[in-house]
mmCIF file of C-alpha atoms in Angstrom:
data_model
loop_
_atom_site.group_PDB
_atom_site.id
_atom_site.type_symbol
_atom_site.label_atom_id
_atom_site.label_comp_id
_atom_site.label_asym_id
_atom_site.label_seq_id
_atom_site.Cartn_x
_atom_site.Cartn_y
_atom_site.Cartn_z
ATOM 1 C CA UNK A 391 100.942 -0.041 213.105
ATOM 2 C CA UNK A 392 103.491 -0.208 216.120
ATOM 3 C CA UNK A 393 102.910 2.989 218.218
ATOM 4 C CA UNK A 394 105.492 5.103 218.292
ATOM 5 C CA UNK A 395 107.457 6.266 220.429
ATOM 6 C CA UNK A 396 109.133 10.031 220.719
ATOM 7 C CA UNK A 397 112.764 9.926 222.658
ATOM 8 C CA UNK A 398 112.126 13.761 224.873
ATOM 9 C CA UNK A 399 115.037 14.733 224.901
ATOM 10 C CA UNK A 400 114.692 14.678 220.490
ATOM 11 C CA UNK A 401 117.214 12.539 219.495
ATOM 12 C CA UNK A 402 117.341 11.902 215.441
ATOM 13 C CA UNK A 403 116.127 9.628 213.438
ATOM 14 C CA UNK A 404 117.538 9.261 210.883
ATOM 15 C CA UNK A 405 115.293 8.240 207.393
ATOM 16 C CA UNK A 406 117.247 5.845 205.078
ATOM 17 C CA UNK A 407 114.814 3.394 204.332
ATOM 18 C CA UNK A 408 114.693 2.989 200.556
ATOM 19 C CA UNK A 409 111.115 1.286 200.619
ATOM 20 C CA UNK A 410 108.832 4.260 202.612
ATOM 21 C CA UNK A 411 105.910 5.195 200.072
ATOM 22 C CA UNK A 412 104.455 7.823 201.157
ATOM 23 C CA UNK A 413 102.258 9.327 203.951
ATOM 24 C CA UNK A 414 99.657 12.377 204.249
ATOM 25 C CA UNK A 415 98.070 14.183 207.418
ATOM 26 C CA UNK A 416 94.233 13.679 207.121
ATOM 27 C CA UNK A 417 94.258 17.531 208.137
ATOM 28 C CA UNK A 418 96.142 18.557 205.840
ATOM 29 C CA UNK A 419 94.395 16.547 203.236
ATOM 30 C CA UNK A 420 90.992 18.008 204.177
ATOM 31 C CA UNK A 421 91.897 21.589 204.490
ATOM 32 C CA UNK A 422 93.529 23.650 202.238
ATOM 33 C CA UNK A 423 96.522 24.918 203.884
ATOM 34 C CA UNK A 424 99.383 24.591 201.057
ATOM 35 C CA UNK A 425 98.598 26.549 197.846
ATOM 36 C CA UNK A 426 98.254 24.934 194.456
ATOM 37 C CA UNK A 427 100.317 28.077 193.029
ATOM 38 C CA UNK A 428 103.846 28.319 192.650
ATOM 39 C CA UNK A 429 104.111 31.879 191.939
ATOM 40 C CA UNK A 430 105.000 33.017 195.866
ATOM 41 C CA UNK A 431 101.578 33.584 197.564
ATOM 42 C CA UNK A 432 101.963 36.834 201.121
ATOM 43 C CA UNK A 433 98.200 36.803 201.884
ATOM 44 C CA UNK A 434 96.109 35.538 204.608
ATOM 45 C CA UNK A 435 93.793 32.668 203.392
ATOM 46 C CA UNK A 436 90.278 31.698 205.075
ATOM 47 C CA UNK A 437 89.122 28.273 204.614
ATOM 48 C CA UNK A 438 85.699 27.940 206.581
ATOM 49 C CA UNK A 439 82.326 24.769 206.277
ATOM 50 C CA UNK A 440 79.817 26.440 206.120
ATOM 51 C CA UNK A 441 78.000 22.748 207.859
ATOM 52 C CA UNK A 442 80.719 21.648 209.791
ATOM 53 C CA UNK A 443 81.550 25.356 212.003
ATOM 54 C CA UNK A 444 85.054 24.521 211.549
ATOM 55 C CA UNK A 445 87.171 27.122 209.710
ATOM 56 C CA UNK A 446 91.028 27.757 209.542
ATOM 57 C CA UNK A 447 93.069 30.799 208.522
ATOM 58 C CA UNK A 448 96.679 30.184 207.025
ATOM 59 C CA UNK A 449 98.836 32.626 207.867
ATOM 60 C CA UNK A 450 101.669 32.694 205.390
ATOM 61 C CA UNK A 451 105.533 34.282 205.614
ATOM 62 C CA UNK A 452 106.696 37.146 203.640
ATOM 63 C CA UNK A 453 108.249 34.218 201.961
ATOM 64 C CA UNK A 454 104.550 33.185 200.601
ATOM 65 C CA UNK A 455 101.979 30.153 202.051
ATOM 66 C CA UNK A 456 103.727 26.231 201.507
ATOM 67 C CA UNK A 457 103.036 25.190 198.489
ATOM 68 C CA UNK A 458 101.866 21.984 197.458
ATOM 69 C CA UNK A 459 104.820 20.485 196.374
ATOM 70 C CA UNK A 460 106.866 21.854 199.710
ATOM 71 C CA UNK A 461 104.307 19.036 201.248
ATOM 72 C CA UNK A 462 107.012 16.497 199.447
ATOM 73 C CA UNK A 463 109.042 17.147 202.376
ATOM 74 C CA UNK A 464 105.893 16.213 204.669
ATOM 75 C CA UNK A 465 104.966 13.048 203.079
ATOM 76 C CA UNK A 466 108.486 11.420 202.561
ATOM 77 C CA UNK A 467 109.403 12.194 206.088
ATOM 78 C CA UNK A 468 106.050 10.663 207.418
ATOM 79 C CA UNK A 469 106.424 8.381 205.245
ATOM 80 C CA UNK A 470 109.735 6.692 206.472
ATOM 81 C CA UNK A 471 108.422 6.986 210.583
ATOM 82 C CA UNK A 472 105.682 5.684 209.485
ATOM 83 C CA UNK A 473 107.951 2.663 208.119
ATOM 84 C CA UNK A 474 110.244 2.888 210.353
ATOM 85 C CA UNK A 475 107.837 2.992 213.727
ATOM 86 C CA UNK A 476 105.887 -1.135 211.801
ATOM 87 C CA UNK A 477 109.807 -2.115 211.868
ATOM 88 C CA UNK A 478 109.632 -1.688 215.620
ATOM 89 C CA UNK A 479 112.920 1.811 215.390
ATOM 90 C CA UNK A 480 112.665 3.997 217.843
ATOM 91 C CA UNK A 481 111.118 7.657 215.225
ATOM 92 C CA UNK A 482 111.870 10.961 216.600
ATOM 93 C CA UNK A 483 109.241 14.348 215.329
ATOM 94 C CA UNK A 484 113.562 15.434 214.377
ATOM 95 C CA UNK A 485 114.424 13.991 210.995
ATOM 96 C CA UNK A 486 117.726 13.341 209.492
ATOM 97 C CA UNK A 487 117.287 13.363 206.053
ATOM 98 C CA UNK A 488 119.710 12.666 202.805
ATOM 99 C CA UNK A 489 118.841 15.378 200.089
ATOM 100 C CA UNK A 490 119.736 12.605 196.912
ATOM 101 C CA UNK A 491 117.248 10.404 198.136
ATOM 102 C CA UNK A 492 115.238 12.983 199.008
ATOM 103 C CA UNK A 493 114.967 14.064 195.040
ATOM 104 C CA UNK A 494 115.122 11.230 193.150
ATOM 105 C CA UNK A 495 112.262 10.081 195.970
ATOM 106 C CA UNK A 496 110.047 12.519 195.151
ATOM 107 C CA UNK A 497 110.175 12.448 191.085
ATOM 108 C CA UNK A 498 112.827 14.996 191.400
ATOM 109 C CA UNK A 499 116.028 16.277 189.595
ATOM 110 C CA UNK A 500 119.409 15.993 191.097
ATOM 111 C CA UNK A 501 120.271 19.434 189.449
ATOM 112 C CA UNK A 502 121.356 22.561 191.360
ATOM 113 C CA UNK A 503 117.511 24.256 191.287
ATOM 114 C CA UNK A 504 116.140 21.336 193.027
ATOM 115 C CA UNK A 505 118.680 20.996 195.775
ATOM 116 C CA UNK A 506 117.998 25.156 195.626
ATOM 117 C CA UNK A 507 113.982 24.148 196.110
ATOM 118 C CA UNK A 508 114.633 22.713 199.185
ATOM 119 C CA UNK A 509 115.991 24.712 201.359
ATOM 120 C CA UNK A 510 113.089 27.271 199.351
ATOM 121 C CA UNK A 511 110.627 24.259 200.684
ATOM 122 C CA UNK A 512 111.992 24.864 204.222
ATOM 123 C CA UNK A 513 111.345 28.147 204.573
ATOM 124 C CA UNK A 514 108.086 28.546 203.969
ATOM 125 C CA UNK A 515 106.887 25.462 205.189
ATOM 126 C CA UNK A 516 108.868 26.809 209.053
ATOM 127 C CA UNK A 517 107.447 30.407 208.327
ATOM 128 C CA UNK A 518 103.227 29.642 207.330
ATOM 129 C CA UNK A 519 100.571 29.094 210.268
ATOM 130 C CA UNK A 520 97.429 28.032 211.308
ATOM 131 C CA UNK A 521 94.516 29.663 213.247
ATOM 132 C CA UNK A 522 91.219 27.034 213.482
ATOM 133 C CA UNK A 523 88.799 25.406 215.441
ATOM 134 C CA UNK A 524 89.917 22.064 214.147
ATOM 135 C CA UNK A 525 90.858 19.168 216.650
ATOM 136 C CA UNK A 526 91.683 16.300 216.338
ATOM 137 C CA UNK A 527 90.473 15.517 213.280
ATOM 138 C CA UNK A 528 86.848 16.583 212.972
ATOM 139 C CA UNK A 529 86.698 18.148 216.045
ATOM 140 C CA UNK A 530 86.345 20.498 216.985
ATOM 141 C CA UNK A 531 87.685 23.421 219.960
ATOM 142 C CA UNK A 532 85.658 26.713 221.449
ATOM 143 C CA UNK A 533 88.473 28.180 220.599
ATOM 144 C CA UNK A 534 90.946 28.289 218.196
ATOM 145 C CA UNK A 535 94.271 26.980 218.127
ATOM 146 C CA UNK A 536 97.961 27.953 216.698
ATOM 147 C CA UNK A 537 99.825 25.018 214.985
ATOM 148 C CA UNK A 538 103.231 24.993 212.322
ATOM 149 C CA UNK A 539 104.202 22.626 210.561
ATOM 150 C CA UNK A 540 107.941 21.675 211.165
ATOM 151 C CA UNK A 541 109.465 24.344 214.164
ATOM 152 C CA UNK A 542 112.781 23.484 212.742
ATOM 153 C CA UNK A 543 114.742 23.143 208.996
ATOM 154 C CA UNK A 544 118.156 22.787 208.218
ATOM 155 C CA UNK A 545 119.405 22.364 204.652
ATOM 156 C CA UNK A 546 123.391 20.556 205.720
ATOM 157 C CA UNK A 547 126.168 21.533 202.772
ATOM 158 C CA UNK A 548 129.680 19.882 202.064
ATOM 159 C CA UNK A 549 132.556 21.640 202.262
ATOM 160 C CA UNK A 550 132.401 22.542 198.229
ATOM 161 C CA UNK A 551 128.314 24.172 199.133
ATOM 162 C CA UNK A 552 126.190 21.367 197.495
ATOM 163 C CA UNK A 553 124.044 20.363 199.202
ATOM 164 C CA UNK A 554 124.346 17.092 200.945
ATOM 165 C CA UNK A 555 121.234 16.334 203.287
ATOM 166 C CA UNK A 556 118.459 18.113 205.953
ATOM 167 C CA UNK A 557 116.902 17.873 209.124
ATOM 168 C CA UNK A 558 113.544 18.970 209.916
ATOM 169 C CA UNK A 559 111.933 19.308 213.313
ATOM 170 C CA UNK A 560 108.275 18.174 211.831
ATOM 171 C CA UNK A 561 105.375 20.471 214.296
ATOM 172 C CA UNK A 562 104.028 18.119 217.808
ATOM 173 C CA UNK A 563 100.308 18.312 216.107
ATOM 174 C CA UNK A 564 101.222 16.275 212.677
ATOM 175 C CA UNK A 565 103.638 14.418 214.601
ATOM 176 C CA UNK A 566 100.590 13.048 217.340
ATOM 177 C CA UNK A 567 98.349 12.278 214.080
ATOM 178 C CA UNK A 568 101.480 10.187 213.282
ATOM 179 C CA UNK A 569 100.660 8.927 216.451
ATOM 180 C CA UNK A 570 97.170 8.399 216.763
ATOM 181 C CA UNK A 571 97.178 6.555 213.331
ATOM 182 C CA UNK A 572 96.010 9.734 211.430
ATOM 183 C CA UNK A 573 97.261 9.275 208.085
ATOM 184 C CA UNK A 574 97.021 7.550 204.332
ATOM 185 C CA UNK A 575 99.000 5.979 202.369
ATOM 186 C CA UNK A 576 99.734 7.969 198.850
ATOM 187 C CA UNK A 577 100.151 6.130 195.373
ATOM 188 C CA UNK A 578 104.017 6.697 194.775
ATOM 189 C CA UNK A 579 102.572 7.820 191.437
ATOM 190 C CA UNK A 580 101.991 11.698 193.376
ATOM 191 C CA UNK A 581 105.163 12.547 192.413
ATOM 192 C CA UNK A 582 104.627 12.271 189.199
ATOM 193 C CA UNK A 583 102.101 14.477 189.031
ATOM 194 C CA UNK A 584 102.999 17.541 187.811
ATOM 195 C CA UNK A 585 100.915 20.385 188.927
ATOM 196 C CA UNK A 586 99.315 21.444 191.752
ATOM 197 C CA UNK A 587 95.551 20.640 190.927
ATOM 198 C CA UNK A 588 95.881 17.385 190.101
ATOM 199 C CA UNK A 589 97.693 16.977 193.319
ATOM 200 C CA UNK A 590 95.032 18.556 195.654
ATOM 201 C CA UNK A 591 92.928 16.659 193.923
ATOM 202 C CA UNK A 592 94.169 13.300 194.403
ATOM 203 C CA UNK A 593 94.645 13.716 198.085
ATOM 204 C CA UNK A 594 90.446 14.850 198.556
ATOM 205 C CA UNK A 595 89.700 11.417 196.371
ATOM 206 C CA UNK A 596 92.293 9.607 198.695
ATOM 207 C CA UNK A 597 90.758 11.054 201.540
ATOM 208 C CA UNK A 598 87.098 11.062 201.319
ATOM 209 C CA UNK A 599 86.165 8.157 198.237
ATOM 210 C CA UNK A 600 89.136 5.725 200.740
ATOM 211 C CA UNK A 601 87.723 1.622 199.524
ATOM 212 C CA UNK A 602 84.913 3.424 198.845
ATOM 213 C CA UNK A 603 84.342 2.522 194.313
ATOM 214 C CA UNK A 604 82.737 6.099 194.418
ATOM 215 C CA UNK A 605 81.946 9.060 195.741
ATOM 216 C CA UNK A 606 80.874 12.517 195.149
ATOM 217 C CA UNK A 607 81.089 16.266 195.982
ATOM 218 C CA UNK A 608 79.061 19.526 195.256
ATOM 219 C CA UNK A 609 80.906 21.841 192.793
ATOM 220 C CA UNK A 610 81.433 24.950 194.921
ATOM 221 C CA UNK A 611 81.890 22.850 197.910
ATOM 222 C CA UNK A 612 85.339 21.497 195.662
ATOM 223 C CA UNK A 613 85.883 24.728 195.160
ATOM 224 C CA UNK A 614 86.264 25.374 198.873
ATOM 225 C CA UNK A 615 87.603 22.103 199.389
ATOM 226 C CA UNK A 616 90.437 23.545 197.179
ATOM 227 C CA UNK A 617 91.826 27.046 198.549
ATOM 228 C CA UNK A 618 92.282 28.648 195.119
ATOM 229 C CA UNK A 619 91.758 32.497 194.330
ATOM 230 C CA UNK A 620 90.124 31.586 191.512
ATOM 231 C CA UNK A 621 87.306 32.362 190.434
ATOM 232 C CA UNK A 622 84.198 28.838 189.646
ATOM 233 C CA UNK A 623 84.675 29.753 186.081
ATOM 234 C CA UNK A 624 87.776 29.524 185.749
ATOM 235 C CA UNK A 625 88.398 26.546 188.389
ATOM 236 C CA UNK A 626 86.218 24.584 186.511
ATOM 237 C CA UNK A 627 87.906 24.743 183.128
ATOM 238 C CA UNK A 628 90.756 23.896 185.249
ATOM 239 C CA UNK A 629 88.783 20.513 186.436
ATOM 240 C CA UNK A 630 87.129 20.193 183.457
ATOM 241 C CA UNK A 631 90.931 19.994 181.919
ATOM 242 C CA UNK A 632 91.418 17.644 184.215
ATOM 243 C CA UNK A 633 88.645 15.209 183.603
ATOM 244 C CA UNK A 634 90.585 14.826 179.929
ATOM 245 C CA UNK A 635 93.837 13.988 180.654
ATOM 246 C CA UNK A 636 92.423 11.675 183.484
ATOM 247 C CA UNK A 637 95.628 12.099 185.407
ATOM 248 C CA UNK A 638 94.518 10.527 188.926
ATOM 249 C CA UNK A 639 96.026 8.139 190.456
ATOM 250 C CA UNK A 640 94.075 5.148 191.469
ATOM 251 C CA UNK A 641 90.537 6.939 190.383
ATOM 252 C CA UNK A 642 88.692 8.191 187.691
ATOM 253 C CA UNK A 643 86.964 11.141 187.611
ATOM 254 C CA UNK A 644 83.651 12.680 185.946
ATOM 255 C CA UNK A 645 81.825 15.988 185.456
ATOM 256 C CA UNK A 646 77.685 15.929 186.481
ATOM 257 C CA UNK A 647 76.101 19.001 184.357
ATOM 258 C CA UNK A 648 73.528 20.243 185.042
ATOM 259 C CA UNK A 649 71.409 22.548 182.745
ATOM 260 C CA UNK A 650 73.890 23.044 179.875
ATOM 261 C CA UNK A 651 78.074 22.589 179.776
ATOM 262 C CA UNK A 652 78.618 25.446 181.563
ATOM 263 C CA UNK A 653 76.720 24.473 185.237
ATOM 264 C CA UNK A 654 78.207 21.376 186.722
ATOM 265 C CA UNK A 655 76.036 20.111 189.592
ATOM 266 C CA UNK A 656 79.147 17.370 191.010
ATOM 267 C CA UNK A 657 82.726 15.555 190.769
ATOM 268 C CA UNK A 658 81.939 12.152 190.391
ATOM 269 C CA UNK A 659 84.992 9.754 191.648
ATOM 270 C CA UNK A 660 84.837 6.699 190.876
ATOM 271 C CA UNK A 661 87.823 3.813 191.908
ATOM 272 C CA UNK A 662 89.490 1.904 189.631
ATOM 273 C CA UNK A 663 89.860 -1.888 190.470
ATOM 274 C CA UNK A 664 93.509 -2.431 189.419
ATOM 275 C CA UNK A 665 95.687 -2.321 192.087
ATOM 276 C CA UNK A 666 95.908 0.734 194.756
ATOM 277 C CA UNK A 667 96.907 2.080 198.282
ATOM 278 C CA UNK A 668 93.745 3.179 199.141
ATOM 279 C CA UNK A 669 93.790 -0.005 201.754
ATOM 280 C CA UNK A 670 96.227 0.934 203.754
ATOM 281 C CA UNK A 671 97.328 3.653 206.154
#
């Protein structure tokens, strides 16, 4: 991918590429930054990986922690920026996108509720911050660092009060990941996944299975990576529903059980042989 050039003046990048595919930044795929519930979650959340020593504190604003559906704005922006860079265009952290185009490409409706939801998402994205020792992918810092998702967000309306376009300034932390090619392509069918559990499982499969034929993860570790407050028992029930549904694009999932159906040892992921997006960065 062509290296991106960031204007020091933060010139406005216009997101106008029709066939751009969504892209996800690696650390936001690996760590449970986003709440998977659509209900506001105003409580801080702490993630710890006992094997690597990585930790992250997610600090929401009074409006709640950014949700995995709010993340669609970032996936859309990353996809537009990456494709523009591939075409030799100058890009910037400051992104202008047409609200209607965003709603259509992320498989949302175009009614008043969907337009209003964009503004709510901007508030949560701007208000959620992180304190972590994770730096530059898998590297760990000796001390914690604080960063956010976006530095600024604005929903612009016309004279009739209808939202026409959105301006977002992506944080330097996330934009650096784009410059360093720390991103992966999402299957556009991701936007058809209605629940947070489906979306979170897809991005974990996408990141960890990659172009391998299979991947497996211990069930307690999976529960930790989801970043949910529900009990392990409730989490097990949700994952079992996904196994029956088999709705995750590009991947089959099944559970390896031991000593009865209530004791799940690990989740097994197998890549489908049909065309998918795992080979693209």
